[in-house]
Amino acid sequence: MALTIDPSGSVTSPQGFVAGATYAGMKTSGEGKLDVALLASQLPCSVAATFTKNLLHSASVDINRARLAGGPARAVVVNAGIANSSTGTRGLADGERATELAGERLGIDPREVLICSTGVIGHFLPMEKIESGISAITVTSAGGHDFARAIMTTDTRPKHASVRFGPYTLGGCTKGSGMIHPNMATMLAFLTTDASVAAGYLQRTLSGVVERSFNLLSIDGDTSPSDTALLFANGGAGGTVIDTGAPLAGEFEEALEMLCTYLAKEMARDGEGATKLIEFRVSGAASVGEARSVVRALSTSYLLKSAVHGADPNWGRIVAVVGRSGVAVSEPAVTVSICGVCVFEGEQPTSFDAERVSEAMRSDTVVIEVELGAGDGSATGWGCDLSAEYVSINADYHT
Amino acid sequence: MALTIDPSGSVTSPQGFVAGATYAGMKTSGEGKLDVALLASQLPCSVAATFTKNLLHSASVDINRARLAGGPARAVVVNAGIANSSTGTRGLADGERATELAGERLGIDPREVLICSTGVIGHFLPMEKIESGISAITVTSAGGHDFARAIMTTDTRPKHASVRFGPYTLGGCTKGSGMIHPNMATMLAFLTTDASVAAGYLQRTLSGVVERSFNLLSIDGDTSPSDTALLFANGGAGGTVIDTGAPLAGEFEEALEMLCTYLAKEMARDGEGATKLIEFRVSGAASVGEARSVVRALSTSYLLKSAVHGADPNWGRIVAVVGRSGVAVSEPAVTVSICGVCVFEGEQPTSFDAERVSEAMRSDTVVIEVELGAGDGSATGWGCDLSAEYVSINADYHT
């Protein structure tokens, strides 16, 4: 049976997961604002995680790495508004204290609690607000939507979904709108499943899927020090353990990739100042790695992002990016399509109807396809257009 | 004697160089617009050149590489408005024909004529306009300023200067305002000297200086397929040949670096939509190469460029870029200064006066210094802020 995304799903769609959130006063206030959240499994879990490759990462990332080296976790506390990054040893102590408070509230061992923090770099966590916030949270099996809203910063809308595979459900949510060029994970992604999944297989599968989904997303080329993806599998729906070669392993991986890809595209679409999603499909590369390099060069080009904003079928900028992307390429073999129309082949522009392509580019999704004619490697990635609004958001988002 | 830049100098300041320009109708018309230009030495020359590393480069770059492999050149014809890039074999034939026309007009062997083209990618040269344009140009020793104006595209002002060293003069001009992230040369740079310089030494010196000047400039991270720097040395001022170890070799190199650095900064200041120059000074890197990597990561960050536009002393974004720049770095060793004020050290922000630093960032030059504490490698590079105007220029600059 073909898998399908349920956009109304969330991290509490799988059985045995509960979540909740409250407003503790870290974000500027506003109707319905939430900024501290808890997610927990009512059952023991296997956990997989990927973290930022930014060498100057947040205290939360350090804490999570240490916790997961010691054993599995089953809960996470998240705060939005303050990243707790570049905060030294005090940042580590504050983050650990927050996990203790969360463990107390949830009635579980604090060593089973992870922490994610997102927001301004270099500010200390306001521990009184964190403490009163955590004590005010009630977690329920309907709390997934509040959780998805609480983790937002410059996001304009929450991103959450679920996928059913076999008798199981996989749920997830992400946040991220700026400083998005994930390298190993994306800003923050929380994924849950009520299947029982072997830990090693869970981690390998998550790592592979992240490479093909979140890591091929770029909003502005900047990699955050807080990037984290967490996947909890609690077996709440019963059944046998999914491991390499198990009957449902293929379907599990497919469901995970579908969910992560959906969430990556939702993030691109909600990129800071973005008015549309751009999907980059690169084929004919000498390797998958080279195809990914071209995707990332395209998705980070100021010129191309600006051209898409202006609905300009500027294939010249696409060719120029391909040429500087660092992969071996020969111009006669390159073809470029925009919104399904071939605009460049045989070293020359085709006689395409520029008005018609420009009109197609005014929709909310623009697909750019590049065929390199050098091999079988392909990759698809996502980005967004560059608008004046992006500059306003980031010129005014003061430290 | 300390060398000094003369901002009124040009490519015809050195003896024995003539230039001229006309309007042939490739740019949109306007008062005083020029779009075809000639520069020639009245004497045989040695020539050094660096070209784009973009693999999909323009026909002009191909022609120049072939010409220079065959022997020295002494003239160049330049057209602005059309890049003659991604134009296949017809583009090559058109470019070669333009050099023939220029050779006829100048009364020299066409094989001694180079060609540079800048503007929109993928359009063919309008050969009738090129032919009538070239035939209308009169070259004189006062033509350097017209030459500098004729090569402009989205530039808002010409960039030219000269430096005296010993009994000699070194002159130059550049163009470039968008698609600027040179890799081996910059958009277009023309440099002349009336010293006699040995060819091999000339090339080595140019290559080294370009690495430290144009190649550390970034306006938008995109490398043009037309990037070219040409340096002509004609011995018009007499004297002995400058070669490795010659008495004036040090001063020549110093003059060339001073001129190229001045022109690189002028380009950054005139970057598309830019309101200010940003100078990035990275020190304490494990190597010069690592310092340059950090400079380039900083100068291409959308977030940092937006923050500088908003006069926001957002050191957190600087630290985040350093952490993802690919070089080994340890947070406790990193210090960051903005406009001379230390804002981050010992893993924490200092208690700096944000209002005062923000006020300093409102000037037309912002200096960002990063000390990595890992070694002796250092590098300085240049970029500009990101404004809403950049997006407008590039969303509306249609193919």
mmCIF file with all atom_site columns, N, CA and C in Angstrom, chain B residues 32-33 38 56 65 92 117-118 131 150 159 211 214 220 233 245-246 261 298 340 364 381 386 388:
data_model
loop_
_atom_site.group_PDB
_atom_site.id
_atom_site.type_symbol
_atom_site.label_atom_id
_atom_site.label_alt_id
_atom_site.label_comp_id
_atom_site.label_asym_id
_atom_site.label_entity_id
_atom_site.label_seq_id
_atom_site.pdbx_PDB_ins_code
_atom_site.Cartn_x
_atom_site.Cartn_y
_atom_site.Cartn_z
_atom_site.occupancy
_atom_site.B_iso_or_equiv
_atom_site.pdbx_formal_charge
_atom_site.auth_seq_id
_atom_site.auth_comp_id
_atom_site.auth_asym_id
_atom_site.auth_atom_id
_atom_site.pdbx_PDB_model_num
ATOM 1  N N  . GLY B 1 32  ? 25.901 59.629 -21.598 1.00 0.00 ? 32  GLY B N  1
ATOM 2  C CA . GLY B 1 32  ? 27.297 59.274 -21.375 1.00 0.00 ? 32  GLY B CA 1
ATOM 3  C C  . GLY B 1 32  ? 27.559 57.775 -21.307 1.00 0.00 ? 32  GLY B C  1
ATOM 4  N N  . LYS B 1 33  ? 26.596 56.943 -21.682 1.00 0.00 ? 33  LYS B N  1
ATOM 5  C CA . LYS B 1 33  ? 26.802 55.486 -21.623 1.00 0.00 ? 33  LYS B CA 1
ATOM 6  C C  . LYS B 1 33  ? 27.842 55.052 -22.658 1.00 0.00 ? 33  LYS B C  1
ATOM 7  N N  . LEU B 1 38  ? 38.472 49.848 -26.067 1.00 0.00 ? 38  LEU B N  1
ATOM 8  C CA . LEU B 1 38  ? 39.776 49.289 -26.463 1.00 0.00 ? 38  LEU B CA 1
ATOM 9  C C  . LEU B 1 38  ? 40.845 49.810 -25.513 1.00 0.00 ? 38  LEU B C  1
ATOM 10 N N  . LEU B 1 56  ? 32.217 26.330 -16.468 1.00 0.00 ? 56  LEU B N  1
ATOM 11 C CA . LEU B 1 56  ? 31.401 26.728 -17.615 1.00 0.00 ? 56  LEU B CA 1
ATOM 12 C C  . LEU B 1 56  ? 31.667 28.213 -17.869 1.00 0.00 ? 56  LEU B C  1
ATOM 13 N N  . ARG B 1 65  ? 42.750 32.356 -23.283 1.00 0.00 ? 65  ARG B N  1
ATOM 14 C CA . ARG B 1 65  ? 43.661 31.284 -22.876 1.00 0.00 ? 65  ARG B CA 1
ATOM 15 C C  . ARG B 1 65  ? 44.455 30.803 -24.089 1.00 0.00 ? 65  ARG B C  1
ATOM 16 N N  . LEU B 1 92  ? 32.407 31.565 -29.823 1.00 0.00 ? 92  LEU B N  1
ATOM 17 C CA . LEU B 1 92  ? 33.855 31.601 -30.073 1.00 0.00 ? 92  LEU B CA 1
ATOM 18 C C  . LEU B 1 92  ? 34.163 32.359 -31.358 1.00 0.00 ? 92  LEU B C  1
ATOM 19 N N  . SER B 1 117 ? 34.250 40.089 -22.112 1.00 0.00 ? 117 SER B N  1
ATOM 20 C CA . SER B 1 117 ? 32.836 40.389 -22.317 1.00 0.00 ? 117 SER B CA 1
ATOM 21 C C  . SER B 1 117 ? 32.130 40.217 -20.989 1.00 0.00 ? 117 SER B C  1
ATOM 22 N N  . THR B 1 118 ? 31.224 41.117 -20.674 1.00 0.00 ? 118 THR B N  1
ATOM 23 C CA . THR B 1 118 ? 30.520 41.034 -19.390 1.00 0.00 ? 118 THR B CA 1
ATOM 24 C C  . THR B 1 118 ? 29.077 41.473 -19.567 1.00 0.00 ? 118 THR B C  1
ATOM 25 N N  . GLU B 1 131 ? 30.905 45.821 -34.643 1.00 0.00 ? 131 GLU B N  1
ATOM 26 C CA . GLU B 1 131 ? 31.762 46.287 -35.745 1.00 0.00 ? 131 GLU B CA 1
ATOM 27 C C  . GLU B 1 131 ? 31.715 47.807 -35.871 1.00 0.00 ? 131 GLU B C  1
ATOM 28 N N  . ALA B 1 150 ? 33.225 52.312 -19.586 1.00 0.00 ? 150 ALA B N  1
ATOM 29 C CA . ALA B 1 150 ? 32.614 51.432 -20.593 1.00 0.00 ? 150 ALA B CA 1
ATOM 30 C C  . ALA B 1 150 ? 32.447 50.001 -20.100 1.00 0.00 ? 150 ALA B C  1
ATOM 31 N N  . LYS B 1 159 ? 35.711 52.181 -11.236 1.00 0.00 ? 159 LYS B N  1
ATOM 32 C CA . LYS B 1 159 ? 36.751 51.922 -10.231 1.00 0.00 ? 159 LYS B CA 1
ATOM 33 C C  . LYS B 1 159 ? 38.094 51.938 -10.933 1.00 0.00 ? 159 LYS B C  1
ATOM 34 N N  . GLU B 1 211 ? 45.395 36.177 -5.296  1.00 0.00 ? 211 GLU B N  1
ATOM 35 C CA . GLU B 1 211 ? 44.967 35.338 -4.169  1.00 0.00 ? 211 GLU B CA 1
ATOM 36 C C  . GLU B 1 211 ? 44.726 36.165 -2.904  1.00 0.00 ? 211 GLU B C  1
ATOM 37 N N  . PHE B 1 214 ? 41.746 40.125 -4.950  1.00 0.00 ? 214 PHE B N  1
ATOM 38 C CA . PHE B 1 214 ? 40.437 39.849 -5.559  1.00 0.00 ? 214 PHE B CA 1
ATOM 39 C C  . PHE B 1 214 ? 39.813 38.555 -5.061  1.00 0.00 ? 214 PHE B C  1
ATOM 40 N N  . ASP B 1 220 ? 28.423 38.193 -3.373  1.00 0.00 ? 220 ASP B N  1
ATOM 41 C CA . ASP B 1 220 ? 27.264 37.312 -3.208  1.00 0.00 ? 220 ASP B CA 1
ATOM 42 C C  . ASP B 1 220 ? 27.572 35.829 -3.324  1.00 0.00 ? 220 ASP B C  1
ATOM 43 N N  . ALA B 1 233 ? 52.607 44.752 -19.089 1.00 0.00 ? 233 ALA B N  1
ATOM 44 C CA . ALA B 1 233 ? 53.818 45.506 -18.710 1.00 0.00 ? 233 ALA B CA 1
ATOM 45 C C  . ALA B 1 233 ? 54.580 45.818 -19.992 1.00 0.00 ? 233 ALA B C  1
ATOM 46 N N  . GLY B 1 245 ? 64.080 38.969 -7.634  1.00 0.00 ? 245 GLY B N  1
ATOM 47 C CA . GLY B 1 245 ? 65.298 39.434 -6.985  1.00 0.00 ? 245 GLY B CA 1
ATOM 48 C C  . GLY B 1 245 ? 65.808 40.776 -7.464  1.00 0.00 ? 245 GLY B C  1
ATOM 49 N N  . ALA B 1 246 ? 65.179 41.368 -8.475  1.00 0.00 ? 246 ALA B N  1
ATOM 50 C CA . ALA B 1 246 ? 65.617 42.682 -8.967  1.00 0.00 ? 246 ALA B CA 1
ATOM 51 C C  . ALA B 1 246 ? 65.360 43.736 -7.890  1.00 0.00 ? 246 ALA B C  1
ATOM 52 N N  . THR B 1 261 ? 44.183 45.571 -4.012  1.00 0.00 ? 261 THR B N  1
ATOM 53 C CA . THR B 1 261 ? 43.408 45.644 -2.777  1.00 0.00 ? 261 THR B CA 1
ATOM 54 C C  . THR B 1 261 ? 42.477 46.853 -2.801  1.00 0.00 ? 261 THR B C  1
ATOM 55 N N  . LEU B 1 298 ? 32.643 33.981 6.348   1.00 0.00 ? 298 LEU B N  1
ATOM 56 C CA . LEU B 1 298 ? 32.048 35.188 6.927   1.00 0.00 ? 298 LEU B CA 1
ATOM 57 C C  . LEU B 1 298 ? 31.472 36.088 5.832   1.00 0.00 ? 298 LEU B C  1
ATOM 58 N N  . GLY B 1 340 ? 36.476 47.496 16.236  1.00 0.00 ? 340 GLY B N  1
ATOM 59 C CA . GLY B 1 340 ? 37.505 47.738 17.243  1.00 0.00 ? 340 GLY B CA 1
ATOM 60 C C  . GLY B 1 340 ? 37.107 47.414 18.675  1.00 0.00 ? 340 GLY B C  1
ATOM 61 N N  . ASP B 1 364 ? 30.436 53.952 6.952   1.00 0.00 ? 364 ASP B N  1
ATOM 62 C CA . ASP B 1 364 ? 30.473 53.309 5.630   1.00 0.00 ? 364 ASP B CA 1
ATOM 63 C C  . ASP B 1 364 ? 31.447 52.135 5.563   1.00 0.00 ? 364 ASP B C  1
ATOM 64 N N  . GLY B 1 381 ? 39.900 39.999 4.106   1.00 0.00 ? 381 GLY B N  1
ATOM 65 C CA . GLY B 1 381 ? 39.076 40.001 2.902   1.00 0.00 ? 381 GLY B CA 1
ATOM 66 C C  . GLY B 1 381 ? 37.947 41.003 3.042   1.00 0.00 ? 381 GLY B C  1
ATOM 67 N N  . LEU B 1 386 ? 24.017 43.095 3.036   1.00 0.00 ? 386 LEU B N  1
ATOM 68 C CA . LEU B 1 386 ? 22.932 42.598 2.178   1.00 0.00 ? 386 LEU B CA 1
ATOM 69 C C  . LEU B 1 386 ? 21.705 43.470 2.417   1.00 0.00 ? 386 LEU B C  1
ATOM 70 N N  . ALA B 1 388 ? 17.769 45.051 0.946   1.00 0.00 ? 388 ALA B N  1
ATOM 71 C CA . ALA B 1 388 ? 16.592 44.736 0.135   1.00 0.00 ? 388 ALA B CA 1
ATOM 72 C C  . ALA B 1 388 ? 16.853 45.135 -1.316  1.00 0.00 ? 388 ALA B C  1
#
